[in-house]
mmCIF file of C-alpha atoms in Angstrom:
data_model
loop_
_atom_site.group_PDB
_atom_site.id
_atom_site.type_symbol
_atom_site.label_atom_id
_atom_site.label_comp_id
_atom_site.label_asym_id
_atom_site.label_seq_id
_atom_site.Cartn_x
_atom_site.Cartn_y
_atom_site.Cartn_z
ATOM 1 C CA MET A 30 -8.520 13.309 -36.411
ATOM 2 C CA HIS A 31 -12.177 14.285 -37.176
ATOM 3 C CA TYR A 32 -15.221 12.202 -37.523
ATOM 4 C CA VAL A 33 -18.570 12.873 -37.921
ATOM 5 C CA THR A 34 -21.778 10.658 -39.035
ATOM 6 C CA ALA A 35 -25.540 11.243 -39.156
ATOM 7 C CA ARG A 36 -28.347 9.119 -39.757
ATOM 8 C CA THR A 37 -32.275 9.301 -40.225
ATOM 9 C CA SER A 38 -34.841 7.266 -40.951
ATOM 10 C CA LYS A 39 -38.752 7.059 -41.373
ATOM 11 C CA PHE A 40 -41.012 4.195 -41.385
ATOM 12 C CA PHE A 41 -44.206 4.566 -43.962
ATOM 13 C CA SER A 42 -46.656 2.605 -42.561
ATOM 14 C CA LYS A 43 -49.373 2.926 -45.558
ATOM 15 C CA PHE A 44 -46.324 1.486 -47.797
ATOM 16 C CA LYS A 45 -44.705 -0.848 -44.871
ATOM 17 C CA THR A 46 -41.571 0.723 -45.908
ATOM 18 C CA THR A 47 -38.908 2.078 -44.082
ATOM 19 C CA ILE A 48 -36.476 4.630 -45.792
ATOM 20 C CA SER A 49 -33.433 5.758 -44.003
ATOM 21 C CA LEU A 50 -29.985 7.836 -45.241
ATOM 22 C CA GLN A 51 -26.535 8.091 -43.522
ATOM 23 C CA GLY A 52 -23.734 10.125 -44.127
ATOM 24 C CA SER A 53 -20.428 10.472 -42.992
ATOM 25 C CA TYR A 54 -17.231 12.581 -43.047
ATOM 26 C CA MET A 55 -13.709 11.647 -41.953
ATOM 27 C CA ASN A 56 -10.853 13.986 -41.992
ATOM 28 C CA ASN A 57 -7.212 12.869 -40.620
ATOM 29 C CA CYS A 58 -4.690 15.481 -40.739
ATOM 30 C CA ARG A 59 -1.017 15.155 -39.375
ATOM 31 C CA ASP A 60 2.556 16.324 -39.997
ATOM 32 C CA GLN A 61 4.993 13.995 -41.468
ATOM 33 C CA TRP A 62 8.493 12.984 -42.637
ATOM 34 C CA LEU A 63 9.878 11.380 -45.650
ATOM 35 C CA ASN A 64 12.992 11.170 -46.895
ATOM 36 C CA GLY A 65 14.271 14.023 -44.694
ATOM 37 C CA LEU A 66 11.069 16.393 -45.583
ATOM 38 C CA SER A 67 8.480 17.672 -43.408
ATOM 39 C CA PHE A 68 5.155 18.133 -44.965
ATOM 40 C CA THR A 69 1.169 17.776 -43.832
ATOM 41 C CA SER A 70 -0.818 15.142 -45.039
ATOM 42 C CA THR A 71 -4.636 14.932 -45.232
ATOM 43 C CA ASN A 72 -6.959 12.338 -46.037
ATOM 44 C CA ASN A 73 -10.640 12.813 -46.719
ATOM 45 C CA ILE A 74 -13.447 10.263 -46.777
ATOM 46 C CA TYR A 75 -16.943 11.274 -47.574
ATOM 47 C CA THR A 76 -20.051 8.782 -47.510
ATOM 48 C CA ILE A 77 -23.455 8.750 -48.258
ATOM 49 C CA ALA A 78 -26.165 5.692 -47.787
ATOM 50 C CA PRO A 79 -29.408 5.580 -48.611
ATOM 51 C CA LYS A 80 -31.424 2.431 -47.684
ATOM 52 C CA ALA A 81 -34.960 1.149 -48.089
ATOM 53 C CA ASN A 82 -36.689 -1.688 -46.545
ATOM 54 C CA ILE A 83 -40.267 -2.819 -48.264
ATOM 55 C CA ARG A 84 -42.578 -5.161 -47.219
ATOM 56 C CA PHE A 85 -44.587 -5.768 -50.346
ATOM 57 C CA ASN A 86 -46.903 -8.378 -48.683
ATOM 58 C CA SER A 87 -46.620 -11.697 -46.218
ATOM 59 C CA TRP A 88 -44.570 -13.334 -48.871
ATOM 60 C CA LEU A 89 -42.206 -10.744 -50.374
ATOM 61 C CA ASN A 90 -40.038 -8.219 -48.913
ATOM 62 C CA SER A 91 -36.798 -6.244 -50.327
ATOM 63 C CA GLU A 92 -33.872 -4.788 -49.227
ATOM 64 C CA LEU A 93 -32.336 -1.771 -51.134
ATOM 65 C CA LYS A 94 -29.152 0.114 -50.283
ATOM 66 C CA SER A 95 -26.630 2.151 -52.152
ATOM 67 C CA GLU A 96 -23.462 3.607 -51.112
ATOM 68 C CA TRP A 97 -21.513 6.586 -52.646
ATOM 69 C CA LEU A 98 -17.717 6.683 -51.182
ATOM 70 C CA ASN A 99 -15.274 9.585 -52.135
ATOM 71 C CA TYR A 100 -11.462 9.275 -50.859
ATOM 72 C CA ASP A 101 -8.709 11.857 -51.369
ATOM 73 C CA THR A 102 -5.310 12.422 -50.054
ATOM 74 C CA TRP A 103 -3.552 15.666 -49.900
ATOM 75 C CA ARG A 104 -0.089 16.633 -49.172
ATOM 76 C CA ALA A 105 1.427 19.973 -48.826
ATOM 77 C CA LYS A 106 -2.337 21.317 -50.239
ATOM 78 C CA LYS A 107 -1.769 19.329 -53.341
ATOM 79 C CA LYS A 108 -4.201 16.507 -54.388
ATOM 80 C CA LEU A 109 -2.516 13.326 -54.932
ATOM 81 C CA ASN A 110 -5.111 10.918 -55.652
ATOM 82 C CA GLU A 111 -9.061 10.589 -55.680
ATOM 83 C CA ILE A 112 -11.110 7.287 -55.755
ATOM 84 C CA THR A 113 -15.017 7.432 -55.956
ATOM 85 C CA ILE A 114 -16.645 4.126 -55.409
ATOM 86 C CA TRP A 115 -20.605 3.540 -56.132
ATOM 87 C CA LYS A 116 -21.899 0.257 -54.362
ATOM 88 C CA GLN A 117 -25.559 -0.945 -54.618
ATOM 89 C CA PHE A 118 -26.727 -3.921 -52.668
ATOM 90 C CA GLY A 119 -30.322 -5.268 -53.173
ATOM 91 C CA ASN A 120 -32.268 -8.377 -51.819
ATOM 92 C CA LEU A 121 -35.346 -9.860 -52.781
ATOM 93 C CA LEU A 122 -36.664 -12.272 -49.986
ATOM 94 C CA PHE A 123 -39.702 -14.583 -50.927
ATOM 95 C CA PHE A 124 -41.636 -16.745 -48.241
ATOM 96 C CA PRO A 125 -44.099 -19.220 -50.542
ATOM 97 C CA LYS A 126 -45.018 -21.188 -47.441
ATOM 98 C CA SER A 127 -44.224 -20.851 -43.863
ATOM 99 C CA ASN A 128 -41.456 -23.330 -43.819
ATOM 100 C CA GLN A 129 -39.836 -22.144 -46.853
ATOM 101 C CA HIS A 130 -37.555 -18.957 -47.795
ATOM 102 C CA LEU A 131 -35.951 -17.824 -51.172
ATOM 103 C CA ALA A 132 -33.518 -14.921 -51.532
ATOM 104 C CA ILE A 133 -32.014 -13.455 -54.317
ATOM 105 C CA GLN A 134 -28.906 -11.408 -53.422
ATOM 106 C CA GLY A 135 -27.263 -8.834 -55.928
ATOM 107 C CA GLU A 136 -24.539 -6.676 -55.628
ATOM 108 C CA TYR A 137 -22.944 -4.087 -57.873
ATOM 109 C CA TYR A 138 -19.691 -1.990 -57.243
ATOM 110 C CA ARG A 139 -18.514 0.727 -59.625
ATOM 111 C CA HIS A 140 -15.170 2.485 -59.893
ATOM 112 C CA LYS A 141 -14.257 4.592 -62.839
ATOM 113 C CA ASP A 142 -15.778 2.967 -65.557
ATOM 114 C CA LYS A 143 -15.250 -0.547 -64.142
ATOM 115 C CA GLY A 144 -18.362 -2.252 -62.681
ATOM 116 C CA ASN A 145 -18.693 -5.656 -60.698
ATOM 117 C CA TYR A 146 -22.036 -7.440 -60.466
ATOM 118 C CA PHE A 147 -22.578 -10.440 -58.511
ATOM 119 C CA ILE A 148 -25.817 -12.465 -57.735
ATOM 120 C CA ASP A 149 -26.427 -15.100 -55.320
ATOM 121 C CA LEU A 150 -29.468 -17.287 -54.718
ATOM 122 C CA HIS A 151 -30.412 -19.130 -51.449
ATOM 123 C CA TYR A 152 -33.137 -21.383 -50.808
ATOM 124 C CA ARG A 153 -34.318 -22.705 -47.281
ATOM 125 C CA TYR A 154 -36.827 -25.322 -46.633
ATOM 126 C CA THR A 155 -37.528 -26.153 -43.137
ATOM 127 C CA ILE A 156 -38.946 -29.210 -41.808
ATOM 128 C CA VAL A 157 -40.483 -28.254 -38.864
ATOM 129 C CA ALA A 158 -41.119 -31.083 -37.121
ATOM 130 C CA ARG A 159 -37.693 -32.303 -37.131
ATOM 131 C CA LYS A 160 -35.962 -28.996 -36.370
ATOM 132 C CA ILE A 161 -33.823 -29.322 -39.689
ATOM 133 C CA ASP A 162 -33.196 -26.810 -42.480
ATOM 134 C CA ILE A 163 -32.337 -27.701 -45.711
ATOM 135 C CA ASP A 164 -30.073 -25.150 -47.437
ATOM 136 C CA VAL A 165 -29.048 -24.648 -51.399
ATOM 137 C CA LYS A 166 -27.037 -22.110 -52.309
ATOM 138 C CA TRP A 167 -25.788 -20.952 -55.981
ATOM 139 C CA ILE A 168 -23.288 -18.835 -55.226
ATOM 140 C CA ASN A 169 -21.394 -16.278 -57.823
ATOM 141 C CA VAL A 170 -24.163 -17.330 -59.991
ATOM 142 C CA LEU A 171 -22.468 -14.925 -63.268
ATOM 143 C CA ASN A 172 -19.250 -16.770 -62.799
ATOM 144 C CA HIS A 173 -17.063 -13.662 -62.141
ATOM 145 C CA LYS A 174 -13.253 -14.350 -62.127
ATOM 146 C CA THR A 175 -12.138 -11.163 -59.593
ATOM 147 C CA TYR A 176 -13.159 -8.599 -57.409
ATOM 148 C CA ARG A 177 -11.419 -5.310 -56.944
ATOM 149 C CA ASP A 178 -10.989 -3.247 -53.906
ATOM 150 C CA TYR A 179 -9.470 0.007 -53.376
ATOM 151 C CA PHE A 180 -7.464 1.860 -50.485
ATOM 152 C CA VAL A 181 -6.342 5.375 -50.231
ATOM 153 C CA GLY A 182 -3.242 5.746 -47.956
ATOM 154 C CA ASN A 183 -0.884 8.787 -46.999
ATOM 155 C CA PHE A 184 1.816 7.793 -49.709
ATOM 156 C CA MET A 185 -0.421 5.484 -51.893
ATOM 157 C CA LEU A 186 -3.060 4.476 -53.858
ATOM 158 C CA LEU A 187 -3.700 0.586 -53.382
ATOM 159 C CA GLU A 188 -5.932 -1.528 -55.755
ATOM 160 C CA ASN A 189 -6.303 -5.091 -54.623
ATOM 161 C CA GLU A 190 -7.379 -7.466 -56.972
ATOM 162 C CA TYR A 191 -9.003 -10.913 -55.532
ATOM 163 C CA ASN A 192 -9.481 -14.157 -57.804
ATOM 164 C CA LEU A 193 -12.736 -15.732 -56.970
ATOM 165 C CA ARG A 194 -13.619 -19.427 -56.830
ATOM 166 C CA PRO A 195 -16.089 -20.164 -59.821
ATOM 167 C CA THR A 196 -19.795 -20.377 -59.455
ATOM 168 C CA GLN A 197 -20.764 -23.038 -57.054
ATOM 169 C CA LEU A 198 -24.020 -24.997 -55.700
ATOM 170 C CA MET A 199 -23.893 -25.582 -52.137
ATOM 171 C CA ILE A 200 -26.130 -27.836 -50.329
ATOM 172 C CA SER A 201 -26.483 -28.076 -46.742
ATOM 173 C CA ALA A 202 -28.501 -29.374 -43.538
ATOM 174 C CA LYS A 203 -28.629 -27.944 -40.111
ATOM 175 C CA PHE A 204 -29.860 -30.010 -37.250
ATOM 176 C CA SER A 205 -31.407 -27.868 -34.124
ATOM 177 C CA TYR A 206 -32.078 -29.975 -30.529
#
């Protein structure tokens, strides 16, 4: 097995922005036996992930990340399968007052022609004198029913489909002593 990863980042003070880029490659090669036959199988995973953290001003921040993944499997020098997945994540963080926080979180996953969008909202109000946080969360705003995930192995291409809870609103309080 071989694994290589690299990461670099740069802070731009004029724009109050940090931009980073991460990439990795993994190669897993092994001799295997199947049904009395010997062969060499190889799995490769490539990942590229740019990211930006932006502070627009004292009350608005943003986090953006994209991730491209490519998985492929080879047996006896013949490609069996390949999966390419593109993921994007974004957060907008609002701080209207020192005791308030609003987050809009979005995710997008794409494989072949199938895309999944997810949005969550989170609002926090802090009663500073009493050390109480009141959270209101709206989860799965777009009310998606399923989420798909993929895995490539030596003998399989696996697609998992998860049933999701319907859109929901949660209110909670946290106390500190």
